[in-house]
Each structure stands twice: as structure tokens, then as C-alpha cells.
Coordinates of C-alpha atoms in Angstrom, one line a residue:
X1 CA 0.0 0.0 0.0
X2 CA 1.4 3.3 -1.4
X3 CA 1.6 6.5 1.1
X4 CA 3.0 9.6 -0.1
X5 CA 3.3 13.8 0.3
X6 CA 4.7 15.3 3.8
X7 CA 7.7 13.3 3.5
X8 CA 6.0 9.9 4.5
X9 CA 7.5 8.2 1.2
X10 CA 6.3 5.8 -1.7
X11 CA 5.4 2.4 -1.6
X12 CA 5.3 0.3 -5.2
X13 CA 1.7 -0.8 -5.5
X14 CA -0.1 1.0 -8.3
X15 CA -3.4 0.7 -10.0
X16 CA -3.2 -0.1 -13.9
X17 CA -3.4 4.4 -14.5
X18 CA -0.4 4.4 -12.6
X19 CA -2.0 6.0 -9.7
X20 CA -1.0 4.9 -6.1
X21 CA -3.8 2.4 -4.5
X22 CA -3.1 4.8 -1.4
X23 CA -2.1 8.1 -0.5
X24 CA -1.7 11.1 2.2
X25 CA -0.8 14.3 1.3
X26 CA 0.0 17.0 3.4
X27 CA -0.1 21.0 1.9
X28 CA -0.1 24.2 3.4
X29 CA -2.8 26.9 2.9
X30 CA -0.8 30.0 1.5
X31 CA -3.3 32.5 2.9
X32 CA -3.2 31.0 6.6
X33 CA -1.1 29.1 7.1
X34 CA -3.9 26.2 7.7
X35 CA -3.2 22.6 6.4
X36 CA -4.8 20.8 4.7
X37 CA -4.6 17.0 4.5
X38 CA -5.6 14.8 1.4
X39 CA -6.5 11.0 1.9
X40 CA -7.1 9.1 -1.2
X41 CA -8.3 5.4 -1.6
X42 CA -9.1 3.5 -5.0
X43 CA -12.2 2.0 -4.5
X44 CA -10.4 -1.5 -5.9
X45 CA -9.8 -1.8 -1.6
X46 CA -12.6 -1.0 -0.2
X47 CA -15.9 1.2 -0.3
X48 CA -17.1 4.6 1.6
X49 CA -17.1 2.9 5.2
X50 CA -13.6 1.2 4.5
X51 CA -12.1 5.0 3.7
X52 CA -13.6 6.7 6.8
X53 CA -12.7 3.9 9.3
X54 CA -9.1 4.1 8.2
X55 CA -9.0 7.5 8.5
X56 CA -10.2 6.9 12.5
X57 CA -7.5 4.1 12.3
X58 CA -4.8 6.4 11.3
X59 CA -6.1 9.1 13.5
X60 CA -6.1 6.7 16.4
X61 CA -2.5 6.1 15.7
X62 CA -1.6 10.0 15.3
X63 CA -2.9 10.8 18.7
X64 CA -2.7 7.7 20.8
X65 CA -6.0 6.6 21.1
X66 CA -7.8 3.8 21.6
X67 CA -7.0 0.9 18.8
X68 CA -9.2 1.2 15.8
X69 CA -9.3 -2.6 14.4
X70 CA -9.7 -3.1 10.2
X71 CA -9.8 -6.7 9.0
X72 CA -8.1 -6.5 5.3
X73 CA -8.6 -9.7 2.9
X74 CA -11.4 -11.5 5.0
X75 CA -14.0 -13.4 2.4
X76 CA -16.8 -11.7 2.2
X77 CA -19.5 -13.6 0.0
X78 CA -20.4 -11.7 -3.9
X79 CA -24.0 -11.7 -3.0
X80 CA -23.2 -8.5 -0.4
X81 CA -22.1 -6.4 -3.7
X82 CA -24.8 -7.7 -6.4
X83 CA -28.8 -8.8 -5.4
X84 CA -28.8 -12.5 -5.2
X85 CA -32.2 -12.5 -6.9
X86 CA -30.8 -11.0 -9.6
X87 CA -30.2 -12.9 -13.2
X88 CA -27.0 -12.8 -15.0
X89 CA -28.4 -11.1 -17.9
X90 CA -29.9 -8.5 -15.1
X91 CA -26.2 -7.5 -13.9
X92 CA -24.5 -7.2 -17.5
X93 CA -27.5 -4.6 -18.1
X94 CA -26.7 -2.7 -15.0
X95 CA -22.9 -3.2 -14.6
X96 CA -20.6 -3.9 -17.7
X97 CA -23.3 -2.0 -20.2
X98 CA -22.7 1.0 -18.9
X99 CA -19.0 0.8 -17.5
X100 CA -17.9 -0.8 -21.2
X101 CA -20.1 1.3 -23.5
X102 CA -21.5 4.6 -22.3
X103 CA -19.6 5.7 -19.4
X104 CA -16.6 6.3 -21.9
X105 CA -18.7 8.0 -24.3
X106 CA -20.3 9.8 -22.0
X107 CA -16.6 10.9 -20.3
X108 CA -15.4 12.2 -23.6
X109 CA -18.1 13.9 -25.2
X110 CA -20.8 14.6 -22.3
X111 CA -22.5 17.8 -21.1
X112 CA -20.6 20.5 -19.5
X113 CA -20.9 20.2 -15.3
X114 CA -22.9 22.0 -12.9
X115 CA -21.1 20.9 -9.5
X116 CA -22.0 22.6 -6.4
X117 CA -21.2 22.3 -2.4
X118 CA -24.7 22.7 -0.6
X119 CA -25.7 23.2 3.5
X120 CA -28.8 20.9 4.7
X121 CA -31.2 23.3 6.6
X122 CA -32.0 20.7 9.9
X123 CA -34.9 22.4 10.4
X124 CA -36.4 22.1 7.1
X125 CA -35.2 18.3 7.4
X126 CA -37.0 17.5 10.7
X127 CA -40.1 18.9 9.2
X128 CA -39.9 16.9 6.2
X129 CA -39.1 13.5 8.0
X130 CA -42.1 14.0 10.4
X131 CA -44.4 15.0 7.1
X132 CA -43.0 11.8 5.2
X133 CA -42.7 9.1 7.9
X134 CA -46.4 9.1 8.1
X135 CA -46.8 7.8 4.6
X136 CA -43.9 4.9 5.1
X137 CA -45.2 1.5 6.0
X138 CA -42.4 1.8 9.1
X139 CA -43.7 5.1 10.3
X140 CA -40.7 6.8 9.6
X141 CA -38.3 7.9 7.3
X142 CA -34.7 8.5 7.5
X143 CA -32.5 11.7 6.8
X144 CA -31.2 10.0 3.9
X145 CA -34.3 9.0 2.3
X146 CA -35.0 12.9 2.4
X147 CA -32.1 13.8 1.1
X148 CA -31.8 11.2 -2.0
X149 CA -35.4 12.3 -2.6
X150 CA -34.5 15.9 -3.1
X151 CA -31.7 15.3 -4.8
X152 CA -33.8 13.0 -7.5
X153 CA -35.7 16.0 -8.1
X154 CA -32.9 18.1 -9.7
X155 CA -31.0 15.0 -11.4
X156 CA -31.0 14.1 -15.3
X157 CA -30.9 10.4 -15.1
X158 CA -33.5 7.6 -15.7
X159 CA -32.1 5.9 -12.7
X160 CA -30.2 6.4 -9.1
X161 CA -28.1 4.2 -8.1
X162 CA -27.9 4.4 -4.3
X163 CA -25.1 2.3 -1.9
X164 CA -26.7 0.5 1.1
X165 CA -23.6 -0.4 3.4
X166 CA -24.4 -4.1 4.6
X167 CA -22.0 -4.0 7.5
X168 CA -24.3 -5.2 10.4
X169 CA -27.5 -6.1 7.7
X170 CA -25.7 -8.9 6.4
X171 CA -24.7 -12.0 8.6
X172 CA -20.7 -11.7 8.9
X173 CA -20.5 -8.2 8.0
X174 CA -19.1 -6.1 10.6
X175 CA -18.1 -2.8 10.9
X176 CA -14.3 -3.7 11.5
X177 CA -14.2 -5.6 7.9
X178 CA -12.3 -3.7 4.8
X179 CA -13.5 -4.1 1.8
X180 CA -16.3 -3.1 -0.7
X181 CA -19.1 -4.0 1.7
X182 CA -22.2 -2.9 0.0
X183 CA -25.2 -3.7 -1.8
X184 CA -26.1 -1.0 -5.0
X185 CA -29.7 -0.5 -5.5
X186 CA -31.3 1.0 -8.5
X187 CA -34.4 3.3 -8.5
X188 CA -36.5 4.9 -10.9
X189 CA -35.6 8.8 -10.4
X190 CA -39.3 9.2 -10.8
X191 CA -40.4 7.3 -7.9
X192 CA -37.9 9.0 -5.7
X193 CA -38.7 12.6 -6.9
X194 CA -42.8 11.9 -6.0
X195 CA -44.8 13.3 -3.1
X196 CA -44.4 9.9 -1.8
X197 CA -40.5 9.4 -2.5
X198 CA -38.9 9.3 1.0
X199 CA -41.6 6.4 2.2
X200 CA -41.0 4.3 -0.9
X201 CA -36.8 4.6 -0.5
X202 CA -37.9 3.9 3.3
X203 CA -40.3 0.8 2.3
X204 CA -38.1 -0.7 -0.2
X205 CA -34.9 -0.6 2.0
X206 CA -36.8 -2.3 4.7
X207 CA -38.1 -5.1 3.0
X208 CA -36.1 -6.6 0.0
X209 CA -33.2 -4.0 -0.7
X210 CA -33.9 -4.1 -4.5
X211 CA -36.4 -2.7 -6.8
X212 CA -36.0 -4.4 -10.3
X213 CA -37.5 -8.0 -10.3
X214 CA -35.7 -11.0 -11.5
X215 CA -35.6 -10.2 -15.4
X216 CA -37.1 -6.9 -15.5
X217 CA -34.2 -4.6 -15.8
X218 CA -34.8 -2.3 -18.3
X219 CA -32.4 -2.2 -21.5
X220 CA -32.2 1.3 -22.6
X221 CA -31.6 4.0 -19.8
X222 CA -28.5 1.8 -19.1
X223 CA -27.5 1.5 -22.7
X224 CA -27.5 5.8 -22.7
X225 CA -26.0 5.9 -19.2
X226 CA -28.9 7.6 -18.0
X227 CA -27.8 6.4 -14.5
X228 CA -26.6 8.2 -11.3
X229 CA -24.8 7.7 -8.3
X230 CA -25.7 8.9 -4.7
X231 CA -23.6 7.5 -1.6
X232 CA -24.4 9.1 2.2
X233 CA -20.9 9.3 4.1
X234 CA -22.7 11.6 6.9
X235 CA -23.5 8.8 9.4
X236 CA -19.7 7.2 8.7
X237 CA -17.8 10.5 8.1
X238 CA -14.6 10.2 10.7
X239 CA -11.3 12.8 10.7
X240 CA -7.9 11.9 10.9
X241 CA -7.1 14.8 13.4
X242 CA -3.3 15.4 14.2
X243 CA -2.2 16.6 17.9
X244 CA -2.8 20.4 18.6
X245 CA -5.3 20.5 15.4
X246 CA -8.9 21.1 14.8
X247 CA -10.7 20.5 11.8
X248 CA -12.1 23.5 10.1
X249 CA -13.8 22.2 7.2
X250 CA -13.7 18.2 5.5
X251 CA -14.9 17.9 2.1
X252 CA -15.3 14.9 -0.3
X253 CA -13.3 16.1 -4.1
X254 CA -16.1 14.7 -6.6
X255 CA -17.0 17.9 -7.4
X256 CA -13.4 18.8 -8.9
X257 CA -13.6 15.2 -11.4
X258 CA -14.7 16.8 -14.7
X259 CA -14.5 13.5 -16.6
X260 CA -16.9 11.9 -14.8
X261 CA -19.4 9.8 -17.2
X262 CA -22.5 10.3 -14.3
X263 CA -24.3 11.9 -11.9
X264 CA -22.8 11.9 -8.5
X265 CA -23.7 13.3 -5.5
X266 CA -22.2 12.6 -1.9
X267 CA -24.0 13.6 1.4
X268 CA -20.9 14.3 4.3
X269 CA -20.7 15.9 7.6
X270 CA -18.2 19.4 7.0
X271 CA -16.5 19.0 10.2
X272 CA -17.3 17.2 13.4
X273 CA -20.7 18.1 15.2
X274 CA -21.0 20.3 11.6
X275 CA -23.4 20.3 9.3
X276 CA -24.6 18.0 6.9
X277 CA -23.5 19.1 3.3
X278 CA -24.2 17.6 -0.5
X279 CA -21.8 17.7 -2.6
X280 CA -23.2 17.0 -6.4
X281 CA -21.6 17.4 -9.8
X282 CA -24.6 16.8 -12.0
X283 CA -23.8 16.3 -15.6
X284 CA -26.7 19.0 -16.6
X285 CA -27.0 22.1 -18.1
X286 CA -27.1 25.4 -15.9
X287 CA -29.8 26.2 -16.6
X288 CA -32.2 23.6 -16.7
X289 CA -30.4 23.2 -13.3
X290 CA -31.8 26.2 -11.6
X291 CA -34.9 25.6 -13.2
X292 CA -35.4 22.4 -11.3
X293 CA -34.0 24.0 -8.1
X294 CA -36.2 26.5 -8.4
X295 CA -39.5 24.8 -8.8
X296 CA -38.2 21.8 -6.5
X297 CA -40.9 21.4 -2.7
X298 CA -38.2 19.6 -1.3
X299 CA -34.4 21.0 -3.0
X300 CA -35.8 24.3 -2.6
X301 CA -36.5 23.9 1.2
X302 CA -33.6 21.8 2.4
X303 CA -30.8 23.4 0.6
X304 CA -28.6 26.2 1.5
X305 CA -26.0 26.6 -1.4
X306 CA -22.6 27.7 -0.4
X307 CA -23.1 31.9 0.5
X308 CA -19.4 33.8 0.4
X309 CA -21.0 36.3 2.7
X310 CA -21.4 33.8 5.8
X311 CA -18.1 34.0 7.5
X312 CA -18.4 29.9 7.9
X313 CA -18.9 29.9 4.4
X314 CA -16.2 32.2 3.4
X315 CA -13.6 29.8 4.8
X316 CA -15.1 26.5 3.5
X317 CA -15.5 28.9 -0.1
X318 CA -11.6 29.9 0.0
X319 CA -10.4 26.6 0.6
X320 CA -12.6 25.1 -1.5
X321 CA -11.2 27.2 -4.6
X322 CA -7.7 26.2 -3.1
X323 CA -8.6 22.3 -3.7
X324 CA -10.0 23.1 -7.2
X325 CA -6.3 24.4 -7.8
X326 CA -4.6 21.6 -6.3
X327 CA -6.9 19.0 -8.4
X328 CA -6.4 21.4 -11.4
X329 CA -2.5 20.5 -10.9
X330 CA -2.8 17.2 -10.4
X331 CA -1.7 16.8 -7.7
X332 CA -5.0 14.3 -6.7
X333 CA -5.0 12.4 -10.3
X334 CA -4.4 8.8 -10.5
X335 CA -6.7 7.3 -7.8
X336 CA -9.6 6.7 -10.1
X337 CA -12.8 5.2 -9.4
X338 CA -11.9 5.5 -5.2
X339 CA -12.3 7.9 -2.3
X340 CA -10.5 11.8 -2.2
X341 CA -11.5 13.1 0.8
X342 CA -9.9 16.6 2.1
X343 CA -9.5 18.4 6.0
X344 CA -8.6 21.9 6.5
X345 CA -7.0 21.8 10.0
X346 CA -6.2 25.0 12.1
X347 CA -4.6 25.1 15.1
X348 CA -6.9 24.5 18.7

């Protein structure tokens, strides 16, 4: 496993780009005198929940704490990634059409970007989940499913993908295990974006984790790459904190890929005890975008896009034109397909 920048030095495993399976990099903020720490992961070793419990592993180590354990190369059975129900035929259409066929096309000759760092407004989201959990079969519905909901409302694709972490849902799945842990579930961005969206996401995760029967996937909005991906680190988000150092601001860099063949979106806590934040790059144009935003019940109440005025703002807006630089430079190319996660640390 490859660790590199701040002097720690270079190991020799590499991804077939070239790029390091692994890497820390340490930088200095030019106007501050802040740091800011990259930690990057190729997805090849493990998923969301793999990245943020080694960064509490690493931070354990940094500062002495208690031992933070990660099990590396366990078996875990295939059924945990793929639905078991599902047909062979059923997986090309959702997996190798689109990663063979359109994602390329779509990387290379794709609409221009509209990528954007949001705030969650926690009151709006209390008032949604108490309005929505009423129509769920459970009697409630998550932050999440309010979130994914909104976000379906201002995407372009046919269907979301969304990553349900089976770590504790799945018998021998535990948190300590490494590894891409995690069942993918597809949903029609039309059911999501309804009245009723947050207490079908809320039904369906509750009962089957799936939505597409045994030989119903549909062809064609995987054959144009309609498709987008939306992941929830907020719940898992963990810092890698060095000795005399507070985190300012922690922000996934998905936003900063401009080659990226579909939606994304990734829902992450900014700092500890912070707020919850989105971070989409939407493969829309601009103005179709504000269009949707604009006439959206639930984008419209629950998001709080990045203001330069706030003075918490200002910061996260500074650095975050900082990272775009660093990206730009290339300093973060070669982990492809993984997790790039950033802090902005200032002294306590």
C-alpha cells in the first residue's frame, strides 16, 4: 500500500493508470497558514465505510487513542455487492453495459458540469421527515431518504443508483471488515422525486433492498448511461485529526472530477458536530439546473447553497477554490474510481 506527500515516502503498489492504491498528502494553505490533509483510496480496496474507518484508524495512531481494528482480505460472500435474486443477464444490463459502453462515451463527449457544495437546513429536514414518515409503512423515514429524494428532483438520469452499506444487515459483515461491503440498488428517479418518494426509499430498504424484479431490468436508460450515483458518508464521516489540530472544514473532491461519465452526488458531515453538506456534480446544463431547483418542494426547502457572505462559508468557499487548484494541478490524479477526501486543520 502506497503513502505519499509530507515526507512519508512511496510504496510500489499501483493501479493499472499508474495511480497509487493509497495516499496522504499534506499542503499548506498559502493565505493562513492552515493545512490541509488529502486521503485518497481507489475504491479497488474497499468502499465509503472502509475509507472513513481508516481515517479513525490512522487518526487513532496520530494521537494515541484507543486501537481502531480493520480486518483486510477476510472473504466476504459476492451476493453482499450484487442482489442474489438478480439474473446474470440483469447484472451485464446494470454493470458492464454502462461501465464498457456509455460511461466512456459519456466521459469524452458529455455535457458540461454544474457541481455545487450545498448546506442541509436541519430544520427544514425534521419537518420533512415528520411529514414523510407518516406515509412509510415503518412510520418513519430517514435523513437519507429525504435527502436522496431531493436530490432525484434536480438530477438528469433515468435511474439512481444508491449504496446501502451491509456491514451489520448482512450475517458476517461487521463494521471492523475492509472491503467493498455494500449492496447497489437502483431506483427509478421518478419514484424518488414523487410526493411519496422518502416512504417508498424507506419501504423498499426495509423489505427486499432491490427494486428491479428478476428479469425486468430495463435495457435502454443503461445503454444511454442515464444512470446516477448517490452515496451518504454523513453517518460514517470520521477525521484523521493530528495533535494540537482542529478540523475547520472536511470535504469529499467529486465535485473537482470533470471527466466523470454520471451523476454523483455525496451527502458528508463538513466538520465534526458540523453540518450535513451535498456535494453534487450533475452532468446538466445550468440552466435547466436552476430551473429544477427552483420549482423543487423539497431541493428548494432543504438546501442552503454555499453563500461567500457567511463567514463559515467564506472559509469553507476559500479553501474550496484552493482544492480546485490543487486537483487542477494534479496533484489528486491517478486514484480513479476510489475515495478523495480533504481536511482543513487549524490550530486549537
Amino acid at each position: 500500500m502506497g503513502v505519499a506527500g509530507g515526507g512519508i515516502g512511496t510504496g510500489s503498489e499501483q493501479l493499472a493508470s499508474g495511480g497509487p492504491l493509497f495516499r496522504i498528502s499534506a499542503l499548506t494553505l498559502p493565505r493562513d497558514g492552515g493545512a490541509v490533509v488529502l486521503v485518497e483510496l481507489a475504491h479497488l480496496l474497499g468502499d465509503g465505510a472502509t475509507f472513513y474507518r481508516l481515517c479513525a484508524a490512522l487518526d487513532a495512531e496520530l494521537r494515541g487513542g484507543s486501537r481502531v481494528e480493520l480486518i483486510w482480505g477476510e472473504a466476504v460472500p459476492p451476493c453482499y455487492r450484487a442482489p442474489g435474486h438478480m439474473t446474470l443477464r440483469d447484472q451485464w444490463r446494470m454493470g458492464v453495459l454502462p461501465m464498457k459502453y456509455a460511461f466512456p462515451l459519456q466521459a469524452r463527449f458529455g455535457r458540461k458540469r454544474v457541481s455545487q457544495i450545498a448546506v442541509v437546513d436541519r430544520k427544514a429536514l425534521r419537518s420533512f421527515k415528520k411529514a414523510d414518515g407518516a406515509a412509510s409503512k415503518a412510520g418513519f423515514v430517514s435523513s437519507n431518504d429525504v435527502i436522496m429524494s431531493a436530490l432525484a428532483e434536480v438530477y438528469d438520469s433515468t435511474n439512481i443508483l444508491m449504496h446501502v452499506n451491509m456491514r451489520g444487515r448482512a450475517e458476517g459483515a461487521r463494521a471492523e471488515h475492509a472491503g467493498n461491503i455494500e449492496r447497489n440498488i437502483f431506483f427509478p428517479r421518478s419514484l424518488l422525486a414523487a410526493r411519496r418518494g422518502p416512504a417508498f426509499l424507506r419501504d423498499v430498504i426495509l423489505s427486499k433492498l432491490y427494486y428491479w424484479e428478476a428479469g425486468r431490468v430495463p435495457l435502454v436508460p443503461f445503454l444511454l448511461n442515464s444512470v446516477g450515483i448517490a452515496t451518504n458518508w454523513a453517518s460514517l464521516t470520521r477525521f484523521m485529526v493530528p495533535t494540537g489540530t482542529k478540523v475547520l472544514a472536511h470535504c469529499p473532491l467529486s465535485s473537482f472530477v470533470e471527466a466523470l461519465p454520471v451523476d454523483l452526488a455525496v451527502i458528508f458531515q463538513a466538520a465534526p458536530g458540523g453540518p450535513i453538506c451535498i456535494n453534487h456534480n450533475l452532468r446538466t446544463r445550468k440552466m435547466l439546473f436552476r430551473w429544477r431547483a427552483s420549482t423543487s418542494r423539497r431541493w428548494r426547502a432543504l438546501v442552503v447553497p454555499l453563500d461567500a457572505s457567511v463567514p463559515w462559508f467564506k472559509r469553507y468557499a476559500e479553501l474550496l477554490a484552493y482544492w480546485t487548484a490543487v486537483v487542477t494541478a494534479g496533484l489528486s490524479a491517478g486514484v480513479v474510481g476510489g475515495w478523495a477526501c480533504a481536511c482543513y486543520l487549524g490550530p486549537i
